[in-house]
Amino acid sequence: MSENDCSYSGTETVSEIASYFALSAAIFVGAFVSGLVGFAFSAAAGAILLHILSPLEAVPLMMACSIGVQAASLWALRKNIQWKGSLALTIGGVLGIPIAVYLLQNVDTRAFRIGFGVIVALCAGYTLFRPTRMQLLEMESRGRDALVGFGGGLIGGLTAMPGALPTIWCDMHGIPKNQQRGLVQPFIAAMQIFALALMLSRNSLSPKVLIDFAISLPALAAGTTLGITMFRSVNEVAFKRTILIVLFFSGLALVV
């Protein structure tokens, strides 16, 4: 083997190691954030993954990993899950996602992503820094929940953030953190599974995605465990501030 071949092989090995650590770091950060607040895996992990993988590889990988986090969260928080209360959200979301998929395939949605990102960032920033918190009165309405779910599914299909709108709605109503996660968690899991199924029905899955998913499992498990553990330890005020901070930066991520 020539000296040039050895040099090339060494450079390739270093590049593979760097890619592995970047992949693991992205998945760990996404899993930690999602395990802590219940959503925003793609916003956190995508900041790294979309720079080292193609969208056709990064998007299904993020969706698969996000489903893993959601499954772990559903199990860990099973005593707080409100399946019946989340049903209306989920039904509305299932109706919204196909419309989003159609728009993605036929319309330039970049302006929508930017506009939604600006609104989310401004709302979260205003709520985070204002001196007093205004909360709406809780109103039981299956129709309202379905409408919020529809918006979440539509927005999630266009921005990969299905949990943003339901989370904002819960925060506006001052819903406690355990109840909020119990309502929103099943909805996000259902939206991610449905969206991934739609994607796989239209596109074949690259073998590299499966390999990257297997490589990511240790980081996924570690980040999810740490995030859920911190969720259980933070108080209501800290949790709500964390939610708003995540929403703020998620909104900015859609803009830049």
Coordinates of C-alpha atoms in Angstrom, one line a residue:
M1 CA 0.0 0.0 0.0
S2 CA 1.4 3.4 -1.0
E3 CA 1.9 6.3 1.4
N4 CA -0.9 8.2 -0.3
D5 CA -3.3 5.3 0.2
C6 CA -2.5 5.1 3.9
S7 CA -3.0 8.9 4.2
Y8 CA -6.4 8.6 2.5
S9 CA -7.4 5.7 4.7
G10 CA -6.4 7.6 7.8
T11 CA -8.3 10.7 6.8
E12 CA -11.4 8.6 5.9
T13 CA -11.3 6.9 9.4
V14 CA -11.0 10.3 11.2
S15 CA -14.0 11.6 9.1
E16 CA -16.1 8.5 10.0
I17 CA -15.3 9.0 13.7
A18 CA -16.2 12.7 13.5
S19 CA -19.5 11.8 11.8
Y20 CA -20.3 9.2 14.5
F21 CA -19.7 11.7 17.3
A22 CA -21.7 14.4 15.5
L23 CA -24.6 12.0 14.9
S24 CA -24.6 10.8 18.5
A25 CA -24.4 14.4 19.8
A26 CA -27.3 15.4 17.7
I27 CA -29.5 12.5 18.7
F28 CA -28.5 12.9 22.4
V29 CA -29.4 16.6 22.4
G30 CA -32.7 16.0 20.6
A31 CA -33.7 13.1 22.9
F32 CA -32.8 15.1 26.0
V33 CA -34.9 18.1 25.0
S34 CA -37.8 15.9 23.9
G35 CA -37.6 13.8 27.0
L36 CA -37.6 17.0 29.2
V37 CA -40.4 19.0 27.5
G38 CA -42.2 16.4 25.4
F39 CA -41.5 17.8 21.9
A40 CA -38.9 19.6 19.7
F41 CA -36.7 16.6 18.9
S42 CA -36.4 17.6 15.3
A43 CA -35.7 21.3 16.1
A44 CA -32.9 20.3 18.5
A45 CA -31.3 17.4 16.6
G46 CA -31.9 18.9 13.1
A47 CA -29.6 21.8 13.8
I48 CA -26.8 19.3 13.5
L49 CA -28.2 16.4 11.5
L50 CA -29.2 18.6 8.5
H51 CA -25.6 19.7 8.1
I52 CA -24.1 16.2 8.0
L53 CA -26.9 14.2 6.3
S54 CA -29.1 14.7 3.3
P55 CA -32.8 15.6 4.0
L56 CA -33.9 12.3 2.7
E57 CA -31.7 10.6 5.3
A58 CA -32.1 13.1 8.2
V59 CA -35.9 13.5 8.2
P60 CA -36.8 9.8 8.5
L61 CA -34.0 9.3 11.0
M62 CA -35.3 12.2 13.2
M63 CA -38.9 10.9 12.9
A64 CA -37.8 7.3 13.9
C65 CA -35.8 8.6 16.8
S66 CA -38.6 11.0 17.9
I67 CA -41.0 8.0 17.9
G68 CA -38.5 6.2 20.2
V69 CA -38.5 9.1 22.6
Q70 CA -42.3 9.4 22.6
A71 CA -42.6 5.6 23.3
A72 CA -40.2 5.9 26.2
S73 CA -42.0 9.0 27.5
L74 CA -45.5 7.3 27.2
W75 CA -44.2 4.4 29.3
A76 CA -42.4 6.5 31.9
L77 CA -45.4 8.8 32.3
R78 CA -48.1 6.2 31.8
K79 CA -49.9 7.1 35.1
N80 CA -50.4 10.6 33.8
I81 CA -51.4 9.8 30.2
Q82 CA -54.9 11.0 29.3
W83 CA -55.8 8.8 26.4
K84 CA -59.5 9.9 26.3
G85 CA -58.6 13.6 26.5
S86 CA -55.9 13.3 23.8
L87 CA -58.3 11.5 21.4
A88 CA -59.9 14.6 20.0
L89 CA -56.4 16.2 19.5
T90 CA -55.3 13.1 17.6
I91 CA -58.3 12.9 15.4
G92 CA -57.9 16.5 14.4
G93 CA -54.2 16.0 13.8
V94 CA -54.8 13.0 11.5
L95 CA -57.0 15.2 9.3
G96 CA -54.4 17.9 9.2
I97 CA -51.3 15.9 8.2
P98 CA -52.5 14.8 4.7
I99 CA -53.2 18.4 3.8
A100 CA -49.7 19.4 4.9
V101 CA -48.2 16.5 2.8
Y102 CA -50.1 17.8 -0.2
L103 CA -48.9 21.3 0.4
L104 CA -45.3 20.2 0.8
Q105 CA -45.5 18.4 -2.6
N106 CA -47.3 21.2 -4.5
V107 CA -46.6 24.6 -2.9
D108 CA -43.6 26.5 -1.7
T109 CA -44.1 26.4 2.1
R110 CA -40.9 28.2 3.1
A111 CA -42.8 31.5 3.7
F112 CA -45.3 29.6 6.0
R113 CA -42.4 28.1 8.0
I114 CA -40.7 31.5 8.4
G115 CA -44.0 33.2 9.4
F116 CA -44.9 30.5 11.9
G117 CA -41.4 30.5 13.3
V118 CA -41.6 34.3 13.8
I119 CA -45.0 34.0 15.5
V120 CA -43.8 31.2 17.8
A121 CA -40.6 33.0 18.8
L122 CA -42.4 36.3 19.5
C123 CA -45.2 34.7 21.5
A124 CA -42.7 32.6 23.5
G125 CA -40.4 35.6 24.1
Y126 CA -43.2 37.9 25.2
T127 CA -44.7 35.3 27.6
L128 CA -41.2 34.5 28.9
F129 CA -40.2 38.0 29.8
R130 CA -43.5 39.7 30.8
P131 CA -43.8 40.4 34.5
T132 CA -47.1 38.6 35.1
R133 CA -48.6 35.6 33.3
M134 CA -52.2 35.8 31.9
Q135 CA -54.0 32.5 31.8
L136 CA -57.2 31.7 29.9
L137 CA -60.0 29.9 31.7
E138 CA -60.2 26.2 31.1
M139 CA -63.0 25.3 28.7
E140 CA -64.0 21.7 28.0
S141 CA -64.7 21.3 24.3
R142 CA -64.0 18.3 22.2
G143 CA -64.5 20.4 19.1
R144 CA -61.9 22.9 20.3
D145 CA -59.4 20.2 21.1
A146 CA -60.0 18.7 17.6
L147 CA -59.4 22.1 16.0
V148 CA -56.1 22.6 18.0
G149 CA -55.1 19.0 16.9
F150 CA -55.9 19.8 13.3
G151 CA -53.7 22.9 13.5
G152 CA -51.0 20.9 15.2
G153 CA -51.1 18.2 12.5
L154 CA -51.1 20.8 9.7
I155 CA -48.2 22.8 11.2
G156 CA -46.3 19.6 12.2
G157 CA -46.5 18.3 8.7
L158 CA -45.0 21.5 7.4
T159 CA -42.5 22.2 10.1
A160 CA -41.8 18.9 11.9
M161 CA -43.2 20.4 15.1
P162 CA -46.7 18.9 15.7
G163 CA -46.4 19.6 19.5
A164 CA -45.9 23.3 19.2
L165 CA -49.5 24.5 18.9
P166 CA -51.0 22.1 21.5
T167 CA -48.2 23.0 23.9
I168 CA -48.8 26.7 23.5
W169 CA -52.5 26.1 24.0
C170 CA -51.9 24.2 27.2
D171 CA -49.5 26.9 28.5
M172 CA -52.1 29.6 27.8
H173 CA -54.6 27.7 30.0
G174 CA -52.1 27.1 32.8
I175 CA -52.4 23.3 32.6
P176 CA -50.0 21.7 35.1
K177 CA -46.9 19.9 33.7
N178 CA -48.0 16.3 34.3
Q179 CA -51.5 16.9 32.8
Q180 CA -50.0 18.8 29.9
R181 CA -47.6 15.9 29.1
G182 CA -50.5 13.5 29.6
L183 CA -52.5 15.3 26.9
V184 CA -49.9 16.2 24.4
Q185 CA -47.6 13.1 24.5
P186 CA -50.0 10.7 22.9
F187 CA -50.9 13.2 20.2
I188 CA -47.2 13.8 19.2
A189 CA -46.5 10.1 19.1
A190 CA -49.6 9.5 16.9
M191 CA -48.6 12.3 14.6
Q192 CA -45.0 11.1 14.2
I193 CA -46.1 7.5 13.5
F194 CA -48.7 8.6 11.0
A195 CA -46.3 11.0 9.2
L196 CA -43.6 8.4 9.0
A197 CA -46.0 5.9 7.6
L198 CA -47.1 8.4 4.9
M199 CA -43.5 9.1 4.1
L200 CA -42.6 5.4 3.8
S201 CA -45.6 4.8 1.6
R202 CA -44.2 7.4 -0.9
N203 CA -40.5 6.9 -0.6
S204 CA -38.2 3.9 -0.1
L205 CA -36.1 4.0 3.1
S206 CA -32.3 4.2 2.6
P207 CA -30.4 1.4 4.3
K208 CA -28.1 4.1 5.7
V209 CA -31.0 5.4 7.7
L210 CA -31.4 2.0 9.4
I211 CA -27.6 1.9 10.1
D212 CA -27.6 5.4 11.5
F213 CA -30.6 4.6 13.7
A214 CA -28.8 1.5 15.1
I215 CA -25.7 3.6 15.8
S216 CA -27.8 6.3 17.5
L217 CA -29.6 4.0 20.0
P218 CA -27.1 4.5 22.9
A219 CA -27.3 8.3 22.6
L220 CA -31.1 8.1 22.1
A221 CA -31.5 6.0 25.3
A222 CA -29.1 8.2 27.3
G223 CA -30.7 11.5 26.3
T224 CA -34.2 10.3 26.8
T225 CA -33.5 8.9 30.2
L226 CA -31.8 12.1 31.3
G227 CA -34.6 14.3 29.9
I228 CA -37.4 12.3 31.6
T229 CA -35.5 12.3 34.9
M230 CA -35.1 16.1 34.8
F231 CA -38.8 16.5 33.9
R232 CA -39.7 14.7 37.1
S233 CA -37.4 16.8 39.2
V234 CA -38.3 20.3 37.9
N235 CA -41.1 22.4 39.4
E236 CA -44.0 23.9 37.6
V237 CA -42.4 27.3 37.1
A238 CA -39.1 25.9 35.8
F239 CA -40.9 23.6 33.5
K240 CA -43.0 26.4 31.9
R241 CA -40.0 28.6 31.5
T242 CA -38.1 25.7 29.8
I243 CA -41.1 25.1 27.5
L244 CA -41.1 28.8 26.5
I245 CA -37.3 28.8 25.9
V246 CA -37.5 25.7 23.7
L247 CA -40.4 27.2 21.8
F248 CA -38.5 30.4 21.3
F249 CA -35.4 28.7 19.9
S250 CA -37.5 26.3 17.9
G251 CA -39.2 29.3 16.3
L252 CA -35.9 30.9 15.5
A253 CA -34.7 27.6 13.9
L254 CA -37.6 27.7 11.4
V255 CA -36.6 31.3 10.4
V256 CA -32.9 30.9 9.9

